[in-house]
Amino acid sequence: MEQKRIIIAIDGFSSTGKSTMAKTLARRIGYAYIDTGAMYRAVTLYCIENGLAAADGTIDEQRLTQQLDKISITFGVNAETGQSETYLNGRCVEREIRDMRVSGLVSNVAKIAAVRHALVAQQQAMGKEKGIVMDGRDIGTVVFPDAEMKVYVTASAETRAHRRHDELLAKGDTTVTYEEVLQNVTERDRIDTTRAESPLRRADDAYTLDNSHMTIDEQNQWLLDLYHKIAGE
């Protein structure tokens, strides 16, 4: 049976592996992949580099709102690795947006209404032709409430902190402790689920994927099976 092109929305908490599983699924089914978290991280990096983030973590919302039209976020494929990379105003920032400095501020930036409205409009434009996998916090609830396939990914805070810490160690960052990562994860959870603008929540028609005790291969197969079930109907 020929499978129809659909929109796949993958939402959930930070450090659940959403982006990795979304990339894998997109590659296996020939869909475009959009990392919305990277878009918010790129705006956060812009704030840091342009003096819009204070030492206490507060963001100068007024100046940021005035400068949003100066922020261009695009994605490109690395010819050597075949992986999607994030570009901020034409500069590849894939590595910079993953460090703890950005991680500690991104939820503060993402809760700003003007930022969310600007990025949601870009994301909706990207999905007009369908055939995309998009992950984030509000894809199935705000960006694409009519998406044919919605997945809500969760795992314990401790499990996610261990994964994130292992990731940082693998990249050579030995300055951040597990306890600091756990604190960052739990604080981001608090901000993401309680913010006034598009809080993280499970869409009523979303499938829940708790991958606390799943291997990467198991969760990838779970997603692929769900896609075949939905797109083949």
Rosetta silent file (secondary structure, phi, psi, omega in degrees, C-alpha in Angstrom):
SEQUENCE: MEQKRIIIAIDGFSSTGKSTMAKTLARRIGYAYIDTGAMYRAVTLYCIENGLAAADGTIDEQRLTQQLDKISITFGVNAETGQSETYLNGRCVEREIRDMRVSGLVSNVAKIAAVRHALVAQQQAMGKEKGIVMDGRDIGTVVFPDAEMKVYVTASAETRAHRRHDELLAKGDTTVTYEEVLQNVTERDRIDTTRAESPLRRADDAYTLDNSHMTIDEQNQWLLDLYHKIAGE
SCORE:     score description
SCORE:     0.000 S_00000001
   1 L     0.000  131.398  178.948    0.000    0.000    0.000 S_00000001
   2 L   -70.085  135.545 -177.203    1.374    3.434   -0.939 S_00000001
   3 L   -95.660  133.440 -179.762    1.953    5.568    2.115 S_00000001
   4 L   -73.936  153.587  175.846    0.671    9.131    2.177 S_00000001
   5 L   -80.609  131.078 -175.456    2.973   12.017    3.094 S_00000001
   6 L  -131.428  173.766  171.298    2.214   13.262    6.572 S_00000001
   7 E  -102.672  129.383  178.803    3.468   15.633    9.253 S_00000001
   8 E  -112.007  117.694 -178.575    5.185   13.944   12.204 S_00000001
   9 E  -108.409  120.539 -179.924    5.307   15.997   15.412 S_00000001
  10 E  -118.270  111.325 -179.730    7.615   14.788   18.183 S_00000001
  11 E  -113.460  165.985  175.470    7.372   16.695   21.474 S_00000001
  12 E   154.839 -177.967 -176.834    8.780   16.095   24.920 S_00000001
  13 L   -70.832  164.029  177.362   11.192   17.022   27.657 S_00000001
  14 L   -65.948  149.793  175.099   14.795   18.090   27.136 S_00000001
  15 L    60.463   31.520  173.055   17.458   15.395   26.741 S_00000001
  16 L   -94.091   -3.284 -178.032   15.020   12.597   25.900 S_00000001
  17 L    86.239   18.066 -178.322   16.798   12.018   22.606 S_00000001
  18 H   -54.787  -48.818 -175.369   13.971   13.551   20.556 S_00000001
  19 H   -63.630  -42.425 -178.978   16.262   15.107   17.985 S_00000001
  20 H   -63.731  -45.436 -178.867   18.313   11.954   17.442 S_00000001
  21 H   -70.276  -33.954  178.645   15.267    9.737   16.986 S_00000001
  22 H   -66.954  -41.908  177.548   13.539   12.320   14.780 S_00000001
  23 H   -61.142  -44.691 -178.448   16.615   12.581   12.531 S_00000001
  24 H   -63.265  -45.356  179.738   16.832    8.799   12.253 S_00000001
  25 H   -61.976  -45.352 -179.712   13.149    8.433   11.401 S_00000001
  26 H   -59.181  -43.133 -179.668   13.316   11.218    8.793 S_00000001
  27 H   -65.272  -39.364 -176.725   16.328    9.614    7.133 S_00000001
  28 H   -71.483  -30.115 -177.348   14.710    6.152    7.061 S_00000001
  29 H  -106.653    2.824  175.951   11.451    7.333    5.486 S_00000001
  30 L    75.726   30.087  179.349   12.907   10.043    3.228 S_00000001
  31 L  -101.152  160.707  172.307   11.366   13.016    5.036 S_00000001
  32 E   -77.736  146.664  179.565   12.839   16.450    5.805 S_00000001
  33 E  -115.765  131.329  178.450   13.890   16.957    9.430 S_00000001
  34 E  -123.119  118.864 -179.959   13.420   20.231   11.315 S_00000001
  35 E   -95.471   94.316 -176.981   15.041   20.682   14.742 S_00000001
  36 H   -69.810  -29.701  176.917   12.961   23.451   16.342 S_00000001
  37 H   -60.073  -37.633  178.362   14.979   23.239   19.553 S_00000001
  38 H   -64.498  -32.334  178.874   18.034   24.265   17.537 S_00000001
  39 H   -65.627  -43.949  177.792   16.117   27.306   16.311 S_00000001
  40 H   -68.387  -35.179  177.142   15.476   28.488   19.883 S_00000001
  41 H   -65.749  -37.229  179.561   19.081   27.701   20.802 S_00000001
  42 H   -65.606  -40.196  176.230   20.277   29.807   17.846 S_00000001
  43 H   -63.647  -39.139  178.262   18.216   32.778   19.053 S_00000001
  44 H   -62.442  -44.365  177.858   19.699   32.237   22.523 S_00000001
  45 H   -60.843  -40.556  177.143   23.229   32.263   21.101 S_00000001
  46 H   -58.588  -43.545  178.792   22.367   35.501   19.280 S_00000001
  47 H   -60.444  -44.946 -179.196   21.289   37.017   22.615 S_00000001
  48 H   -63.108  -45.397 -175.169   24.538   35.981   24.287 S_00000001
  49 H   -74.999  -17.042 -176.408   26.717   37.289   21.457 S_00000001
  50 L  -116.046   20.389  173.249   24.835   40.586   21.158 S_00000001
  51 L    68.637   28.462 -179.429   24.593   41.576   24.809 S_00000001
  52 L  -101.044   -1.369  179.663   20.904   40.765   25.232 S_00000001
  53 E  -115.364  120.149  179.758   21.419   38.245   28.063 S_00000001
  54 L   -78.420  166.492 -177.886   22.245   39.574   31.527 S_00000001
  55 L   -62.104  -28.526 -179.374   24.522   37.771   33.967 S_00000001
  56 L   -86.899    5.059  176.275   21.513   36.634   36.011 S_00000001
  57 L    94.180   -6.016  178.383   19.932   34.978   32.963 S_00000001
  58 L   -74.857  148.777 -177.412   17.292   37.599   32.205 S_00000001
  59 E  -109.660  137.607  176.217   16.762   38.511   28.561 S_00000001
  60 L   -76.887   87.768 -173.468   16.270   42.052   27.237 S_00000001
  61 H   -61.346  -39.844 -176.862   12.917   41.244   25.615 S_00000001
  62 H   -62.899  -48.525  179.613   12.363   44.695   24.149 S_00000001
  63 H   -67.367  -38.556  178.775   15.677   44.830   22.293 S_00000001
  64 H   -62.450  -45.463  179.400   15.383   41.181   21.217 S_00000001
  65 H   -58.477  -39.316  179.671   11.900   41.777   19.800 S_00000001
  66 H   -68.264  -24.231 -175.507   13.240   44.757   17.842 S_00000001
  67 H  -102.972    1.785 -176.268   16.048   42.615   16.412 S_00000001
  68 H   -57.821  -33.617 -179.130   14.107   39.459   15.515 S_00000001
  69 H   -72.968   -7.062  176.940   14.000   40.443   11.847 S_00000001
  70 H   -94.046   -3.638 -176.125   17.819   40.434   11.869 S_00000001
  71 L  -102.413  112.787  178.267   17.956   36.788   12.951 S_00000001
  72 L  -111.122  122.596 -179.503   18.038   34.274   10.102 S_00000001
  73 E  -118.231  122.841  179.748   18.035   30.578   11.005 S_00000001
  74 E  -133.467  168.282  178.734   18.545   27.966    8.311 S_00000001
  75 E  -124.279  143.407  176.936   19.569   24.323    8.099 S_00000001
  76 E  -140.941  156.943 -179.987   22.148   22.685    5.862 S_00000001
  77 E   -96.134  127.093  176.423   23.556   19.190    5.436 S_00000001
  78 L   -69.202  120.856 -175.719   27.218   18.651    6.247 S_00000001
  79 L   -62.699  -30.198 -177.493   28.720   17.078    3.120 S_00000001
  80 L   -81.355  -42.515 -175.401   31.204   15.009    5.154 S_00000001
  81 L   -97.184  -20.703 -176.751   28.910   13.672    7.900 S_00000001
  82 L    76.554    7.745 -177.456   25.546   13.787    6.137 S_00000001
  83 L   -95.677  148.450  175.778   24.089   15.395    9.275 S_00000001
  84 E   -71.649  138.234  178.915   21.828   18.453    9.411 S_00000001
  85 E  -129.373  151.406 -175.477   23.516   21.532   10.870 S_00000001
  86 E   -96.946  135.733  179.247   22.115   24.830   12.135 S_00000001
  87 E  -119.686  132.190  176.267   23.158   28.177   10.668 S_00000001
  88 E  -111.074  113.067 -177.920   22.714   31.560   12.357 S_00000001
  89 L    49.823   44.911  175.396   22.884   34.420    9.862 S_00000001
  90 L    84.510   -2.423 -179.172   24.867   32.210    7.487 S_00000001
  91 E  -107.851  131.639  178.139   27.338   30.889   10.103 S_00000001
  92 E   -69.491  121.532 -177.248   27.342   27.252   11.190 S_00000001
  93 L  -123.644   20.840 -174.996   26.667   27.267   14.947 S_00000001
  94 L   -54.817  -40.120 -178.697   25.853   23.587   15.498 S_00000001
  95 L   -75.855  -44.731 -176.161   28.567   23.143   18.122 S_00000001
  96 H   -61.936  -36.240 -174.792   28.081   26.469   19.914 S_00000001
  97 H   -76.490   -6.169 -178.799   24.343   26.028   20.449 S_00000001
  98 H   -98.614   -2.193 -176.005   24.843   22.716   22.291 S_00000001
  99 L   -81.693  168.298 -174.130   27.014   23.978   25.144 S_00000001
 100 H   -67.066  -26.958  178.177   25.805   24.519   28.712 S_00000001
 101 H   -60.004  -43.818  177.868   25.930   28.310   28.400 S_00000001
 102 H   -73.747  -42.481 -179.524   23.137   28.136   25.822 S_00000001
 103 H   -56.700  -35.284 -177.735   21.343   25.275   27.599 S_00000001
 104 L   -73.195  -17.182 -176.202   21.097   27.384   30.745 S_00000001
 105 L  -114.242  -15.883 -169.332   19.338   30.261   28.960 S_00000001
 106 H   -61.410  -35.802  179.635   17.313   28.689   26.164 S_00000001
 107 H   -66.898  -32.723  177.308   14.145   28.179   28.225 S_00000001
 108 H   -67.166  -35.411  178.139   14.189   31.867   29.199 S_00000001
 109 H   -74.837  -41.899 -174.777   14.364   32.833   25.528 S_00000001
 110 H   -67.487  -19.928 -178.998   11.808   30.236   24.408 S_00000001
 111 L   -86.320   -3.932  179.643    9.124   31.547   26.786 S_00000001
 112 L   -77.409  122.371 -173.351    9.144   35.009   25.147 S_00000001
 113 H   -57.032  -44.012 -177.269    5.917   35.343   23.141 S_00000001
 114 H   -62.731  -37.298  178.568    7.435   37.362   20.281 S_00000001
 115 H   -66.404  -46.870 -178.788   10.166   34.757   19.783 S_00000001
 116 H   -62.367  -43.549 -179.041    7.690   31.871   19.749 S_00000001
 117 H   -61.857  -42.384 -179.033    5.352   33.641   17.322 S_00000001
 118 H   -65.522  -44.586 -177.189    8.212   34.406   14.911 S_00000001
 119 H   -75.248  -35.512  177.279    9.644   30.874   14.960 S_00000001
 120 H   -61.305  -40.568  178.494    6.247   29.132   14.849 S_00000001
 121 H   -61.292  -41.197  177.608    5.427   31.073   11.660 S_00000001
 122 H   -64.589  -42.462 -177.989    8.711   29.867   10.115 S_00000001
 123 H   -65.252  -41.582  179.352    8.041   26.287   11.217 S_00000001
 124 H   -64.833  -36.015  177.453    4.507   26.252    9.797 S_00000001
 125 H   -65.217  -35.715 -179.973    5.841   27.514    6.457 S_00000001
 126 H   -66.730  -25.117 -174.888    8.343   24.646    6.429 S_00000001
 127 L   -98.696    8.146 -175.538    5.536   22.101    6.777 S_00000001
 128 L   -59.904  -34.806 -177.349    3.205   23.296    4.023 S_00000001
 129 L   -91.224    1.810 -176.702    4.181   20.469    1.677 S_00000001
 130 L    61.457 -164.272 -177.227    4.088   17.847    4.471 S_00000001
 131 L    65.158   39.027  179.307    6.643   15.025    4.446 S_00000001
 132 E  -130.694  153.554  169.762    8.468   16.433    7.478 S_00000001
 133 E  -116.815  122.029 -177.560    9.532   15.281   10.927 S_00000001
 134 E  -127.784  132.445  178.455    9.656   18.150   13.419 S_00000001
 135 E  -121.863  152.497 -179.046   10.590   17.941   17.085 S_00000001
 136 E   174.735 -141.737 -178.955   10.259   20.429   19.918 S_00000001
 137 L  -113.091  -28.595 -172.748    7.984   21.354   22.810 S_00000001
 138 L  -133.560   27.749 -175.080    4.770   22.540   21.154 S_00000001
 139 H   -68.400  -46.472 -177.890    4.748   20.979   17.689 S_00000001
 140 H   -80.500  -14.325 -177.858    1.677   18.804   18.201 S_00000001
 141 H  -103.193  -32.892 -175.018   -0.180   21.365   20.308 S_00000001
 142 H  -121.370  -52.081 -173.765    0.582   24.717   18.628 S_00000001
 143 H   -68.759  -51.835  179.151    2.657   24.466   15.447 S_00000001
 144 L  -131.806   73.859 -179.766    0.826   21.536   13.838 S_00000001
 145 L   -64.464  -17.562  179.055   -2.246   20.664   15.937 S_00000001
 146 L  -101.303   14.357  178.926   -3.583   18.691   12.948 S_00000001
 147 L   -56.801  139.608 -177.260   -0.422   16.606   12.459 S_00000001
 148 L   -71.985  -28.574 -179.186   -1.281   13.041   11.524 S_00000001
 149 E  -129.495  117.504  179.663    1.341   11.526   13.828 S_00000001
 150 E  -121.745  131.988  179.734    2.068   12.983   17.263 S_00000001
 151 E  -129.441  134.051  178.497    4.525   11.504   19.732 S_00000001
 152 E  -113.675  113.889 -173.534    5.195   12.706   23.285 S_00000001
 153 E  -101.024  132.940  179.667    8.601   11.563   24.565 S_00000001
 154 E  -141.856  162.019  174.941    9.434   11.337   28.242 S_00000001
 155 L  -167.423  162.406 -178.867   11.988    9.794   30.609 S_00000001
 156 L   -64.023  152.340 -179.925   13.023   10.357   34.221 S_00000001
 157 H   -60.554  -38.236 -179.220   15.048   13.500   34.951 S_00000001
 158 H   -64.968  -42.865  178.642   17.922   11.363   36.279 S_00000001
 159 H   -61.768  -44.045 -178.515   18.039    9.260   33.112 S_00000001
 160 H   -67.291  -37.246  178.996   18.049   12.369   30.940 S_00000001
 161 H   -66.387  -40.514  177.135   20.758   14.049   33.008 S_00000001
 162 H   -61.523  -43.078  179.850   23.009   10.980   32.710 S_00000001
 163 H   -62.550  -47.052 -178.367   22.513   10.957   28.931 S_00000001
 164 H   -64.161  -41.247  179.941   23.252   14.666   28.602 S_00000001
 165 H   -64.819  -42.082  177.556   26.327   14.412   30.857 S_00000001
 166 H   -61.619  -37.278  178.551   27.667   11.460   28.867 S_00000001
 167 H   -61.646  -47.429 -179.291   27.118   13.509   25.690 S_00000001
 168 H   -63.299  -41.676  178.600   29.169   16.406   27.061 S_00000001
 169 H   -62.407  -39.991  179.871   31.965   14.054   28.173 S_00000001
 170 H   -64.122  -27.349  178.709   32.043   12.482   24.720 S_00000001
 171 L   -88.102    0.796  177.075   32.559   15.960   23.262 S_00000001
 172 L    93.410    5.317  179.335   35.470   16.559   25.610 S_00000001
 173 L   -89.616  102.517 -178.869   33.692   18.816   28.112 S_00000001
 174 L  -105.726    9.957 -176.074   34.839   17.636   31.542 S_00000001
 175 L   -87.438  -17.439 -175.217   34.082   20.903   33.359 S_00000001
 176 L  -102.134  130.223 -179.637   30.379   20.217   33.970 S_00000001
 177 L   -87.226  161.260  176.307   29.294   17.794   36.717 S_00000001
 178 H   -58.924  -39.983 -178.858   26.350   15.405   36.587 S_00000001
 179 H   -62.244  -38.371  177.928   24.718   17.354   39.427 S_00000001
 180 H   -66.632  -39.774  178.787   24.893   20.591   37.409 S_00000001
 181 H   -65.756  -42.976  178.911   23.337   18.877   34.398 S_00000001
 182 H   -60.947  -42.411  178.144   20.544   17.409   36.550 S_00000001
 183 H   -61.995  -41.660  178.691   19.828   20.850   37.992 S_00000001
 184 H   -63.724  -42.694 -179.717   19.697   22.294   34.468 S_00000001
 185 H   -62.633  -47.379 -177.355   17.343   19.530   33.284 S_00000001
 186 H   -68.342  -35.583  178.322   14.907   19.931   36.191 S_00000001
 187 H   -68.851  -39.623  177.152   14.907   23.733   35.910 S_00000001
 188 H   -64.665  -38.836  176.422   14.201   23.534   32.171 S_00000001
 189 H   -58.309  -45.630 -178.047   11.358   21.108   32.888 S_00000001
 190 H   -61.343  -47.407 -178.592    9.879   23.583   35.351 S_00000001
 191 H   -66.356  -44.830 -176.034   10.091   26.520   32.944 S_00000001
 192 H   -63.739  -34.713 -175.455    8.907   24.545   29.905 S_00000001
 193 H   -90.483  -13.622 -176.141    5.819   23.138   31.641 S_00000001
 194 H  -114.566   -6.366 -177.654    4.743   26.295   33.494 S_00000001
 195 L   -63.614  152.940 -178.030    5.407   29.115   31.020 S_00000001
 196 L   -73.216  -33.519 -175.410    2.389   31.134   29.900 S_00000001
 197 L   -96.007  112.632  175.365    3.232   30.925   26.193 S_00000001
 198 L    49.487   60.578  179.709    2.831   27.450   24.624 S_00000001
 199 L   -65.692  154.533  175.782    3.806   25.333   27.652 S_00000001
 200 L   -67.767  123.428  174.296    5.050   21.799   27.130 S_00000001
 201 L  -155.616  159.402  179.499    2.155   19.372   27.421 S_00000001
 202 L   -80.210  127.442  174.749    1.028   16.140   25.837 S_00000001
 203 L   -65.184  146.293 -176.320   -1.484   16.591   23.010 S_00000001
 204 L   -58.396  -31.802 -177.060   -4.678   14.656   23.664 S_00000001
 205 L  -104.162   20.535  179.448   -4.145   12.522   20.551 S_00000001
 206 L   -87.823  147.753  172.244   -0.386   11.967   21.006 S_00000001
 207 E   -87.404  131.625 -179.892    1.233    8.560   21.530 S_00000001
 208 E   -90.089  130.735  176.511    3.443    8.519   24.645 S_00000001
 209 E  -120.044  103.439  174.727    6.953    7.093   24.328 S_00000001
 210 E   -94.407  106.671 -174.684    8.714    6.602   27.671 S_00000001
 211 L  -103.066   23.838 -179.864   12.233    5.623   26.664 S_00000001
 212 L   -54.082  -38.434 -175.050   13.738    5.494   30.172 S_00000001
 213 L  -122.194   27.314  179.756   14.544    1.809   29.736 S_00000001
 214 L  -108.208  147.272  172.118   14.645    1.449   25.936 S_00000001
 215 L   -78.687  165.229  178.379   17.665    1.045   23.696 S_00000001
 216 H   -61.612  -41.573  179.816   18.113    3.430   20.786 S_00000001
 217 H   -62.914  -38.866 -179.567   17.293    0.623   18.345 S_00000001
 218 H   -65.713  -43.054 -179.030   14.088   -0.205   20.242 S_00000001
 219 H   -72.230  -33.880  176.757   12.796    3.355   20.219 S_00000001
 220 H   -64.340  -40.664  178.693   13.715    3.823   16.554 S_00000001
 221 H   -67.740  -38.929  177.715   11.773    0.669   15.654 S_00000001
 222 H   -57.783  -46.121  179.423    8.823    1.811   17.793 S_00000001
 223 H   -66.194  -43.321 -178.900    8.637    5.061   15.840 S_00000001
 224 H   -63.714  -42.053  178.308    9.029    3.376   12.463 S_00000001
 225 H   -62.891  -40.598  179.553    6.266    0.879   13.247 S_00000001
 226 H   -65.569  -40.985  178.174    3.962    3.697   14.343 S_00000001
 227 H   -60.374  -47.424 -179.662    4.700    5.637   11.155 S_00000001
 228 H   -61.679  -38.013  179.733    3.872    2.645    8.939 S_00000001
 229 H   -63.958  -45.172 -175.725    0.658    2.099   10.889 S_00000001
 230 H   -78.574  -46.920 -176.155   -0.493    5.726   10.525 S_00000001
 231 H   -73.187  -21.085 -178.818    0.780    6.562    7.029 S_00000001
 232 L   -88.937   -5.504 -176.998   -0.426    3.253    5.613 S_00000001
 233 L   -70.192    0.000    0.000   -4.002    3.680    6.776 S_00000001
